[in-house]
Short mmCIF file of N, CA and C in Angstrom, two decimals:
data_model
loop_
_atom_site.label_atom_id
_atom_site.label_comp_id
_atom_site.label_asym_id
_atom_site.label_seq_id
_atom_site.Cartn_x
_atom_site.Cartn_y
_atom_site.Cartn_z
N ASP A 5 70.63 -24.08 -32.10
CA ASP A 5 71.72 -23.90 -32.63
C ASP A 5 71.74 -23.37 -33.89
N PRO A 6 72.16 -21.85 -33.89
CA PRO A 6 73.01 -20.89 -35.33
C PRO A 6 73.00 -22.30 -36.05
N VAL A 7 72.41 -22.13 -37.51
CA VAL A 7 72.92 -22.96 -38.84
C VAL A 7 74.65 -22.56 -38.40
N GLU A 8 75.12 -21.64 -37.64
CA GLU A 8 76.51 -21.44 -38.55
C GLU A 8 77.17 -21.90 -37.70
N TYR A 9 76.89 -22.34 -36.77
CA TYR A 9 77.68 -22.79 -35.60
C TYR A 9 76.51 -24.53 -34.75
N PRO A 10 76.77 -25.31 -34.84
CA PRO A 10 76.13 -26.26 -35.17
C PRO A 10 76.97 -27.14 -33.60
N GLY A 11 75.96 -27.32 -32.35
CA GLY A 11 76.62 -27.77 -31.46
C GLY A 11 76.80 -26.47 -29.96
N MET A 12 75.65 -25.21 -30.63
CA MET A 12 76.87 -24.51 -29.51
C MET A 12 75.75 -24.52 -28.29
N ALA A 13 74.58 -25.36 -28.74
CA ALA A 13 73.57 -24.89 -27.55
C ALA A 13 74.68 -25.96 -26.51
N HIS A 14 75.04 -27.64 -27.31
CA HIS A 14 75.59 -28.39 -25.99
C HIS A 14 77.52 -27.73 -25.31
N PHE A 15 78.05 -26.77 -26.44
CA PHE A 15 79.17 -26.05 -25.50
C PHE A 15 78.60 -25.16 -24.82
N CYS A 16 77.80 -24.62 -25.31
CA CYS A 16 78.00 -23.46 -23.85
C CYS A 16 77.46 -23.87 -22.68
N GLU A 17 76.08 -25.45 -22.71
CA GLU A 17 76.54 -26.59 -21.10
C GLU A 17 77.80 -26.55 -20.81
N HIS A 18 78.73 -27.27 -21.71
CA HIS A 18 80.08 -27.59 -20.40
C HIS A 18 80.49 -26.28 -20.86
N MET A 19 80.52 -25.16 -20.51
CA MET A 19 80.89 -23.70 -20.54
C MET A 19 80.54 -23.19 -19.31
N LEU A 20 79.48 -23.19 -19.22
CA LEU A 20 78.52 -22.82 -17.58
C LEU A 20 79.68 -23.23 -16.48
N PHE A 21 79.88 -25.05 -16.62
CA PHE A 21 80.56 -25.32 -15.21
C PHE A 21 81.68 -24.36 -15.75
N MET A 22 82.51 -23.33 -16.13
CA MET A 22 83.35 -23.03 -16.00
C MET A 22 84.30 -21.77 -15.74
N GLY A 23 83.44 -21.87 -14.39
CA GLY A 23 83.17 -20.69 -13.33
C GLY A 23 82.40 -18.99 -14.04
N THR A 24 82.30 -18.45 -12.60
CA THR A 24 81.35 -17.28 -13.25
C THR A 24 81.56 -16.30 -12.38
N GLU A 25 81.35 -15.05 -12.71
CA GLU A 25 82.62 -13.70 -11.89
C GLU A 25 81.90 -14.02 -11.22
N LYS A 26 80.79 -14.52 -9.19
CA LYS A 26 80.85 -14.14 -8.22
C LYS A 26 81.51 -15.94 -8.23
N TYR A 27 81.68 -16.97 -8.92
CA TYR A 27 82.87 -17.72 -8.23
C TYR A 27 83.55 -18.43 -9.38
N PRO A 28 84.53 -17.38 -9.48
CA PRO A 28 85.54 -17.75 -10.95
C PRO A 28 86.41 -18.90 -10.96
N ASP A 29 86.34 -19.84 -9.43
CA ASP A 29 87.23 -20.71 -9.73
C ASP A 29 86.69 -21.69 -10.88
N VAL A 30 87.31 -22.41 -11.41
CA VAL A 30 86.58 -23.39 -12.53
C VAL A 30 86.08 -25.08 -11.86
N SER A 31 87.43 -25.01 -10.79
CA SER A 31 86.84 -26.81 -10.18
C SER A 31 86.07 -26.51 -8.74
N GLU A 32 86.14 -25.44 -8.38
CA GLU A 32 85.39 -25.36 -6.77
C GLU A 32 84.33 -26.35 -6.90
N PHE A 33 82.48 -25.96 -7.88
CA PHE A 33 81.21 -26.45 -7.12
C PHE A 33 81.59 -27.52 -8.13
N SER A 34 82.21 -28.22 -8.18
CA SER A 34 82.86 -29.86 -8.47
C SER A 34 83.02 -30.82 -7.50
N VAL A 35 84.16 -29.90 -6.50
CA VAL A 35 84.42 -30.06 -4.95
C VAL A 35 83.52 -30.10 -4.33
N LEU A 36 83.24 -29.04 -4.63
CA LEU A 36 81.73 -29.21 -2.82
C LEU A 36 81.02 -29.59 -3.97
N VAL A 37 80.41 -30.72 -4.59
CA VAL A 37 79.91 -31.32 -4.58
C VAL A 37 80.49 -32.72 -4.34
N ALA A 38 81.47 -33.10 -4.78
CA ALA A 38 81.98 -34.24 -4.25
C ALA A 38 81.26 -34.05 -2.90
N ASP A 39 82.58 -33.22 -2.37
CA ASP A 39 83.13 -33.04 -0.83
C ASP A 39 81.27 -33.85 -0.54
N GLY A 40 79.73 -33.07 -0.69
CA GLY A 40 78.87 -32.67 -0.13
C GLY A 40 78.15 -34.57 -0.55
N LYS A 41 78.37 -35.07 -0.55
CA LYS A 41 78.39 -36.85 -1.78
C LYS A 41 77.73 -36.66 -2.22
N GLY A 42 78.01 -35.14 -2.82
CA GLY A 42 76.65 -35.34 -4.12
C GLY A 42 76.59 -36.04 -5.92
N GLU A 43 75.99 -34.86 -6.42
CA GLU A 43 76.75 -35.92 -8.05
C GLU A 43 76.59 -34.30 -9.33
N ARG A 44 76.86 -33.93 -9.79
CA ARG A 44 76.43 -33.04 -10.56
C ARG A 44 76.85 -32.89 -12.20
N ASN A 45 75.74 -32.99 -13.17
CA ASN A 45 75.73 -33.61 -14.13
C ASN A 45 75.38 -32.33 -15.71
N ALA A 46 75.15 -32.79 -16.50
CA ALA A 46 73.84 -31.47 -17.48
C ALA A 46 73.59 -32.60 -19.09
N TYR A 47 73.17 -32.25 -19.96
CA TYR A 47 72.39 -33.07 -21.39
C TYR A 47 71.93 -31.94 -22.04
N THR A 48 72.14 -32.16 -23.06
CA THR A 48 71.68 -30.45 -24.21
C THR A 48 70.71 -32.31 -25.30
N ALA A 49 69.36 -31.51 -25.09
CA ALA A 49 68.58 -32.52 -25.63
C ALA A 49 67.91 -31.53 -26.66
N PRO A 50 66.91 -32.24 -27.60
CA PRO A 50 66.67 -30.64 -28.86
C PRO A 50 66.21 -29.97 -28.62
N ASP A 51 65.33 -30.00 -27.69
CA ASP A 51 64.13 -28.66 -27.20
C ASP A 51 64.96 -28.32 -25.70
N ARG A 52 66.26 -28.87 -25.50
CA ARG A 52 66.46 -28.43 -23.99
C ARG A 52 67.68 -28.21 -23.54
N THR A 53 68.46 -28.28 -22.87
CA THR A 53 69.57 -28.31 -21.82
C THR A 53 68.82 -28.89 -20.25
N VAL A 54 69.52 -29.87 -19.68
CA VAL A 54 68.49 -30.22 -18.35
C VAL A 54 70.36 -29.87 -17.38
N TYR A 55 70.76 -28.84 -16.23
CA TYR A 55 71.79 -28.81 -15.26
C TYR A 55 71.17 -30.26 -14.57
N THR A 56 71.84 -30.26 -13.55
CA THR A 56 71.36 -31.12 -12.21
C THR A 56 72.14 -31.15 -11.36
N PHE A 57 72.72 -31.45 -10.33
CA PHE A 57 73.15 -31.57 -8.61
C PHE A 57 72.52 -32.15 -7.69
N SER A 58 73.05 -32.49 -6.57
CA SER A 58 72.73 -33.28 -5.72
C SER A 58 74.32 -33.39 -4.70
N ALA A 59 73.81 -32.77 -3.57
CA ALA A 59 73.98 -32.57 -2.81
C ALA A 59 73.99 -33.07 -0.88
N GLN A 60 74.31 -33.18 -0.08
CA GLN A 60 73.81 -33.54 0.82
C GLN A 60 73.33 -31.47 1.69
N GLU A 61 72.85 -31.85 2.27
CA GLU A 61 72.11 -30.87 3.16
C GLU A 61 72.90 -29.29 3.77
N ASP A 62 73.79 -29.84 4.30
CA ASP A 62 74.87 -28.69 5.08
C ASP A 62 75.03 -28.01 3.46
N LEU A 63 75.13 -28.77 2.29
CA LEU A 63 76.10 -27.63 1.24
C LEU A 63 75.47 -27.22 0.58
N PHE A 64 74.01 -27.62 0.14
CA PHE A 64 72.75 -27.13 -0.66
C PHE A 64 72.70 -25.78 -1.01
N LEU A 65 72.39 -25.52 0.19
CA LEU A 65 71.95 -24.12 0.27
C LEU A 65 73.30 -23.02 -1.13
N HIS A 66 74.37 -23.41 0.34
CA HIS A 66 75.36 -22.39 -0.66
C HIS A 66 75.79 -23.56 -2.24
N LEU A 67 75.59 -24.40 -2.63
CA LEU A 67 75.41 -24.86 -3.01
C LEU A 67 74.68 -24.36 -4.57
N VAL A 68 73.71 -24.22 -4.32
CA VAL A 68 72.62 -23.55 -5.07
C VAL A 68 72.43 -21.68 -5.48
N ASP A 69 73.18 -21.20 -4.37
CA ASP A 69 73.84 -19.75 -5.17
C ASP A 69 74.75 -20.36 -5.90
N ARG A 70 76.03 -20.71 -5.70
CA ARG A 70 77.04 -21.09 -6.85
C ARG A 70 76.10 -21.64 -8.50
N PHE A 71 75.49 -22.37 -8.09
CA PHE A 71 74.28 -23.51 -9.74
C PHE A 71 73.82 -22.03 -10.22
N ALA A 72 73.09 -21.24 -9.58
CA ALA A 72 72.17 -20.20 -9.44
C ALA A 72 73.21 -19.06 -11.38
N HIS A 73 74.47 -18.76 -10.61
CA HIS A 73 75.29 -18.08 -10.82
C HIS A 73 76.43 -18.87 -12.88
N PHE A 74 76.25 -19.01 -13.38
CA PHE A 74 75.93 -20.98 -13.86
C PHE A 74 75.50 -19.83 -15.27
N PHE A 75 74.02 -19.09 -14.52
CA PHE A 75 72.94 -18.79 -15.52
C PHE A 75 73.01 -17.67 -14.95
N ILE A 76 73.77 -16.92 -14.32
CA ILE A 76 73.83 -15.29 -14.30
C ILE A 76 74.76 -14.80 -14.83
N ASP A 77 75.68 -14.83 -14.40
CA ASP A 77 77.30 -14.50 -14.91
C ASP A 77 78.24 -15.56 -15.18
N PRO A 78 78.15 -16.40 -15.80
CA PRO A 78 79.17 -17.19 -16.28
C PRO A 78 80.31 -16.23 -16.92
N LEU A 79 81.12 -16.91 -16.89
CA LEU A 79 82.55 -16.39 -17.09
C LEU A 79 83.08 -16.28 -18.87
N PHE A 80 82.42 -17.68 -19.96
CA PHE A 80 83.19 -17.63 -20.62
C PHE A 80 84.53 -17.10 -21.30
N ASN A 81 85.70 -17.50 -20.43
CA ASN A 81 86.76 -17.26 -19.67
C ASN A 81 87.38 -18.11 -21.74
N ALA A 82 88.58 -17.46 -21.55
CA ALA A 82 88.88 -17.86 -23.56
C ALA A 82 90.00 -19.62 -23.14
N SER A 83 90.50 -19.10 -21.59
CA SER A 83 91.37 -20.38 -21.07
C SER A 83 90.36 -20.97 -21.50
N GLN A 84 89.39 -21.69 -21.11
CA GLN A 84 88.56 -22.58 -20.55
C GLN A 84 87.93 -23.37 -21.75
N VAL A 85 88.24 -22.35 -23.35
CA VAL A 85 87.64 -22.66 -24.25
C VAL A 85 88.13 -23.80 -25.32
N ALA A 86 88.68 -23.86 -25.17
CA ALA A 86 90.16 -25.74 -25.10
C ALA A 86 89.99 -26.14 -24.70
N ARG A 87 90.10 -26.36 -23.65
CA ARG A 87 89.77 -27.74 -22.71
C ARG A 87 87.96 -28.58 -22.88
N GLU A 88 86.85 -27.41 -22.95
CA GLU A 88 85.24 -27.70 -23.38
C GLU A 88 85.95 -28.39 -24.97
N LEU A 89 85.57 -27.66 -25.73
CA LEU A 89 86.30 -27.97 -26.76
C LEU A 89 86.50 -29.38 -27.31
N HIS A 90 88.08 -29.82 -26.17
CA HIS A 90 87.84 -31.33 -26.82
C HIS A 90 87.26 -31.96 -25.96
N ALA A 91 86.81 -31.84 -25.16
CA ALA A 91 86.25 -32.24 -24.22
C ALA A 91 85.01 -32.58 -24.39
N VAL A 92 84.10 -32.24 -25.79
CA VAL A 92 82.60 -31.64 -26.32
C VAL A 92 83.13 -32.91 -27.76
N ASP A 93 84.66 -33.05 -28.32
CA ASP A 93 85.35 -32.91 -29.05
C ASP A 93 85.04 -35.34 -28.68
N GLN A 94 85.41 -35.15 -27.67
CA GLN A 94 85.56 -36.24 -27.24
C GLN A 94 83.94 -36.89 -27.18
N GLU A 95 84.20 -36.35 -26.40
CA GLU A 95 81.97 -36.60 -25.99
C GLU A 95 81.76 -36.87 -27.58
N HIS A 96 81.45 -36.34 -28.91
CA HIS A 96 80.79 -36.67 -29.89
C HIS A 96 81.88 -37.96 -30.40
N ALA A 97 82.81 -38.33 -30.23
CA ALA A 97 84.19 -39.25 -31.27
C ALA A 97 83.79 -40.25 -30.14
N LYS A 98 83.06 -40.71 -28.60
CA LYS A 98 82.55 -41.08 -28.17
C LYS A 98 81.34 -42.32 -28.52
N ASN A 99 80.63 -40.92 -29.37
CA ASN A 99 79.63 -41.41 -29.49
C ASN A 99 78.98 -41.96 -30.58
N LEU A 100 80.28 -41.77 -31.88
CA LEU A 100 80.37 -42.59 -33.09
C LEU A 100 80.44 -44.21 -32.77
N GLU A 101 80.60 -44.36 -31.81
CA GLU A 101 80.66 -46.25 -31.46
C GLU A 101 79.14 -46.50 -30.33
N HIS A 102 78.37 -45.69 -29.92
CA HIS A 102 77.81 -46.34 -29.51
C HIS A 102 76.50 -46.95 -30.09
N ASP A 103 75.95 -47.71 -30.33
CA ASP A 103 74.44 -48.32 -31.76
C ASP A 103 73.69 -47.03 -31.32
N GLY A 104 73.02 -46.55 -29.99
CA GLY A 104 72.06 -45.54 -29.80
C GLY A 104 72.12 -44.78 -30.18
N ARG A 105 73.54 -43.80 -29.96
CA ARG A 105 73.54 -42.97 -30.52
C ARG A 105 73.38 -42.64 -32.08
N ARG A 106 73.98 -44.22 -32.83
CA ARG A 106 74.20 -44.00 -34.21
C ARG A 106 72.72 -44.01 -34.73
N ARG A 107 71.74 -44.78 -33.92
CA ARG A 107 69.49 -44.84 -33.99
C ARG A 107 69.48 -43.47 -34.69
N TYR A 108 69.89 -42.85 -33.27
CA TYR A 108 69.89 -41.10 -32.95
C TYR A 108 69.93 -39.97 -34.58
N MET A 109 71.42 -40.49 -35.25
CA MET A 109 71.61 -39.82 -35.75
C MET A 109 71.25 -40.33 -37.40
N VAL A 110 70.90 -41.22 -37.75
CA VAL A 110 70.15 -41.85 -38.69
C VAL A 110 69.12 -41.19 -38.71
N PHE A 111 67.82 -41.04 -37.31
CA PHE A 111 66.55 -40.70 -37.86
C PHE A 111 66.78 -38.83 -37.93
N LYS A 112 67.35 -38.38 -37.33
CA LYS A 112 67.87 -37.17 -37.46
C LYS A 112 68.36 -37.06 -38.90
N GLU A 113 68.78 -37.52 -39.83
CA GLU A 113 69.56 -37.73 -40.95
C GLU A 113 68.41 -37.93 -42.45
N LEU A 114 66.95 -38.84 -41.63
CA LEU A 114 65.80 -39.35 -42.60
C LEU A 114 65.15 -37.92 -42.57
N GLY A 115 65.22 -37.22 -41.34
CA GLY A 115 64.57 -36.37 -41.08
C GLY A 115 64.15 -35.29 -42.58
N ASN A 116 63.32 -34.33 -42.10
CA ASN A 116 62.73 -33.70 -42.88
C ASN A 116 64.48 -32.32 -42.89
N PRO A 117 64.99 -31.73 -43.76
CA PRO A 117 65.46 -31.19 -44.00
C PRO A 117 66.07 -30.67 -43.70
N HIS A 118 64.59 -29.27 -43.89
CA HIS A 118 64.32 -27.80 -42.84
C HIS A 118 64.00 -28.37 -41.89
N HIS A 119 63.82 -28.47 -41.06
CA HIS A 119 63.10 -28.56 -39.61
C HIS A 119 64.77 -29.01 -38.47
N PRO A 120 64.67 -27.44 -37.78
CA PRO A 120 65.57 -27.95 -36.91
C PRO A 120 66.80 -29.26 -36.39
N HIS A 121 65.44 -30.41 -35.99
CA HIS A 121 66.19 -31.72 -35.48
C HIS A 121 67.23 -32.13 -36.16
N HIS A 122 67.34 -31.83 -37.33
CA HIS A 122 67.92 -32.15 -38.97
C HIS A 122 69.48 -32.39 -38.85
N HIS A 123 69.59 -30.51 -38.52
CA HIS A 123 71.15 -30.48 -38.30
C HIS A 123 71.47 -31.21 -37.05
N PHE A 124 73.37 -31.45 -37.30
CA PHE A 124 74.08 -31.79 -36.77
C PHE A 124 74.00 -30.76 -35.04
N SER A 125 73.74 -32.03 -33.83
CA SER A 125 73.67 -30.48 -32.79
C SER A 125 74.92 -30.84 -31.76
N ALA A 126 75.64 -32.25 -32.00
CA ALA A 126 76.44 -31.95 -30.87
C ALA A 126 77.43 -31.43 -30.83
N GLY A 127 77.63 -31.48 -31.82
CA GLY A 127 79.16 -30.27 -32.19
C GLY A 127 80.46 -30.81 -31.91
N ASN A 128 81.27 -30.68 -32.48
CA ASN A 128 82.81 -30.96 -32.13
C ASN A 128 83.61 -29.85 -33.06
N ALA A 129 85.04 -30.71 -32.79
CA ALA A 129 86.45 -29.55 -32.84
C ALA A 129 86.83 -28.60 -33.94
N LYS A 130 85.85 -29.81 -34.86
CA LYS A 130 85.71 -28.56 -36.28
C LYS A 130 84.31 -26.93 -35.98
N THR A 131 83.70 -27.79 -35.49
CA THR A 131 82.03 -26.66 -35.92
C THR A 131 82.03 -25.67 -35.03
N LEU A 132 82.88 -26.07 -33.81
CA LEU A 132 82.61 -25.08 -32.77
C LEU A 132 84.01 -23.67 -32.53
N ALA A 133 85.18 -24.83 -33.41
CA ALA A 133 86.50 -24.50 -32.75
C ALA A 133 86.73 -22.59 -33.42
N ASN A 134 85.44 -21.66 -34.46
CA ASN A 134 85.70 -20.49 -34.81
C ASN A 134 84.32 -20.22 -34.60
N ILE A 135 83.88 -20.53 -32.95
CA ILE A 135 82.54 -20.07 -32.20
C ILE A 135 83.41 -18.21 -31.96
N PRO A 136 82.93 -17.01 -32.11
CA PRO A 136 83.17 -15.86 -31.56
C PRO A 136 83.08 -16.14 -29.86
N SER A 137 83.77 -15.29 -29.35
CA SER A 137 82.98 -15.28 -27.71
C SER A 137 82.11 -14.39 -27.90
N GLU A 138 81.86 -13.54 -28.02
CA GLU A 138 80.79 -12.63 -28.42
C GLU A 138 80.08 -12.90 -28.87
N ALA A 139 79.50 -14.25 -29.78
CA ALA A 139 78.54 -14.75 -30.15
C ALA A 139 78.04 -15.53 -29.37
N LEU A 140 78.51 -16.61 -28.35
CA LEU A 140 78.75 -17.49 -27.58
C LEU A 140 77.43 -17.07 -26.21
N ARG A 141 78.01 -15.45 -26.14
CA ARG A 141 77.11 -14.64 -24.91
C ARG A 141 76.47 -14.26 -25.36
N ASN A 142 76.14 -13.43 -27.14
CA ASN A 142 74.14 -13.43 -26.89
C ASN A 142 73.86 -14.20 -26.99
N TRP A 143 74.23 -15.90 -27.71
CA TRP A 143 73.20 -16.28 -27.79
C TRP A 143 73.12 -17.17 -25.80
N HIS A 144 73.84 -17.09 -25.30
CA HIS A 144 73.50 -17.66 -23.40
C HIS A 144 71.74 -16.30 -23.60
N GLN A 145 72.73 -15.02 -23.69
CA GLN A 145 71.86 -13.85 -23.16
C GLN A 145 70.17 -14.14 -23.71
N LYS A 146 70.54 -14.72 -24.89
CA LYS A 146 68.49 -15.13 -25.35
C LYS A 146 67.88 -15.99 -25.49
N TYR A 147 69.26 -17.37 -24.69
CA TYR A 147 68.70 -18.56 -24.75
C TYR A 147 68.45 -18.41 -23.05
N TYR A 148 68.88 -17.88 -21.90
CA TYR A 148 69.23 -18.48 -20.51
C TYR A 148 68.57 -17.57 -19.91
N GLY A 149 67.23 -17.42 -20.14
CA GLY A 149 66.47 -16.03 -19.38
C GLY A 149 65.34 -16.59 -18.34
N ALA A 150 65.22 -15.94 -17.97
CA ALA A 150 64.25 -16.83 -16.73
C ALA A 150 62.50 -17.11 -17.42
N GLN A 151 62.67 -16.33 -18.59
CA GLN A 151 61.07 -16.03 -19.54
C GLN A 151 61.14 -17.99 -19.63
N GLN A 152 63.09 -18.69 -19.85
CA GLN A 152 62.53 -19.63 -20.83
C GLN A 152 63.05 -21.17 -20.00
N MET A 153 63.32 -20.39 -18.55
CA MET A 153 64.08 -21.80 -17.39
C MET A 153 62.99 -21.55 -17.24
N ARG A 154 63.02 -23.41 -16.17
CA ARG A 154 62.34 -23.83 -15.51
C ARG A 154 63.17 -24.47 -14.37
N VAL A 155 62.71 -24.36 -12.77
CA VAL A 155 63.96 -24.51 -11.43
C VAL A 155 62.54 -25.32 -10.30
N VAL A 156 63.38 -26.57 -10.76
CA VAL A 156 63.30 -27.23 -9.73
C VAL A 156 64.11 -27.61 -8.58
N LEU A 157 63.74 -27.10 -7.31
CA LEU A 157 64.47 -28.05 -5.55
C LEU A 157 63.47 -28.30 -5.38
N TYR A 158 64.02 -29.64 -4.83
CA TYR A 158 64.16 -31.27 -4.16
C TYR A 158 65.03 -31.33 -2.97
N SER A 159 64.54 -31.10 -1.70
CA SER A 159 65.44 -30.96 -0.03
C SER A 159 64.42 -31.44 0.82
N SER A 160 65.58 -31.50 1.08
CA SER A 160 64.41 -32.00 2.91
C SER A 160 64.75 -30.95 3.93
N LEU A 161 65.45 -29.64 3.62
CA LEU A 161 64.96 -28.95 4.29
C LEU A 161 63.35 -28.22 4.08
N PRO A 162 62.95 -27.22 6.12
CA PRO A 162 61.91 -27.18 5.63
C PRO A 162 61.59 -26.01 4.91
N LEU A 163 60.50 -26.26 4.13
CA LEU A 163 59.93 -25.71 3.56
C LEU A 163 60.14 -24.25 3.08
N GLU A 164 59.63 -23.54 4.65
CA GLU A 164 60.45 -22.12 4.89
C GLU A 164 61.69 -21.54 4.42
N THR A 165 63.19 -22.36 4.04
CA THR A 165 64.07 -22.36 4.42
C THR A 165 63.94 -21.63 3.20
N LEU A 166 63.25 -22.65 1.67
CA LEU A 166 63.96 -22.74 0.30
C LEU A 166 63.46 -21.27 -0.28
N PRO A 167 61.85 -20.95 -0.02
CA PRO A 167 61.42 -19.23 -0.46
C PRO A 167 63.29 -17.64 -0.70
N ASN A 168 63.79 -18.55 0.70
CA ASN A 168 64.75 -17.47 1.01
C ASN A 168 66.15 -17.51 0.38
N LEU A 169 65.98 -18.20 -1.07
CA LEU A 169 67.00 -18.03 -1.29
C LEU A 169 67.18 -16.72 -1.95
N ARG A 170 67.09 -16.24 -2.30
CA ARG A 170 67.78 -14.94 -2.68
C ARG A 170 69.05 -14.25 -1.80
N GLY A 171 68.62 -14.20 -0.74
CA GLY A 171 69.57 -13.77 0.43
C GLY A 171 71.16 -14.27 -0.26
N GLU A 172 71.69 -14.12 0.92
CA GLU A 172 73.27 -14.47 0.39
C GLU A 172 73.06 -15.69 1.41
N PRO A 173 73.55 -17.00 1.01
CA PRO A 173 73.35 -18.71 1.71
C PRO A 173 74.26 -18.46 3.29
N ALA A 174 74.55 -19.22 3.40
CA ALA A 174 75.98 -19.31 4.60
C ALA A 174 76.45 -20.09 3.96
N ARG A 175 77.84 -19.54 4.61
CA ARG A 175 79.10 -20.41 3.01
C ARG A 175 79.50 -22.11 4.25
N PRO A 176 79.66 -22.89 3.97
CA PRO A 176 79.62 -23.49 4.04
C PRO A 176 81.08 -24.10 5.08
N ALA A 177 80.62 -24.63 6.57
CA ALA A 177 82.09 -24.56 7.91
C ALA A 177 83.24 -25.27 6.95
#
């Protein structure tokens, strides 16, 4: 996180689910995952952000393309910022009552004040409300490059099918 915007990594995690240039519909990915009897989730840790999804085989390749576009061309749509600010703020408020999170916050507070881990990293409405959209875009561009990322595909599809993901996957029926 930049010092001036505590929680930016977590906020970016939320914003990536809010549509892409290729797939601008905000809810479509979640609906398709649910239709495919799957799940989606993400979390931001001190040193990484992890995104996951699962779905039945017939939707998998199509969803991989949609998922990849979270990292290629996210919209960071201003109309979604307030919604996700509220979601991050609610998540932070919920965690205030969670004993495990309380222990974690004490651990952070007792750590070296000059180490990045010491900083508030979850974000809330106060720390995130004034992030300029350009700062979020620049942060995403800097930290969401192929050099910093790892992808793991786990599928029952034939192995020779998976390397061909650079092409346009078939649309679901």
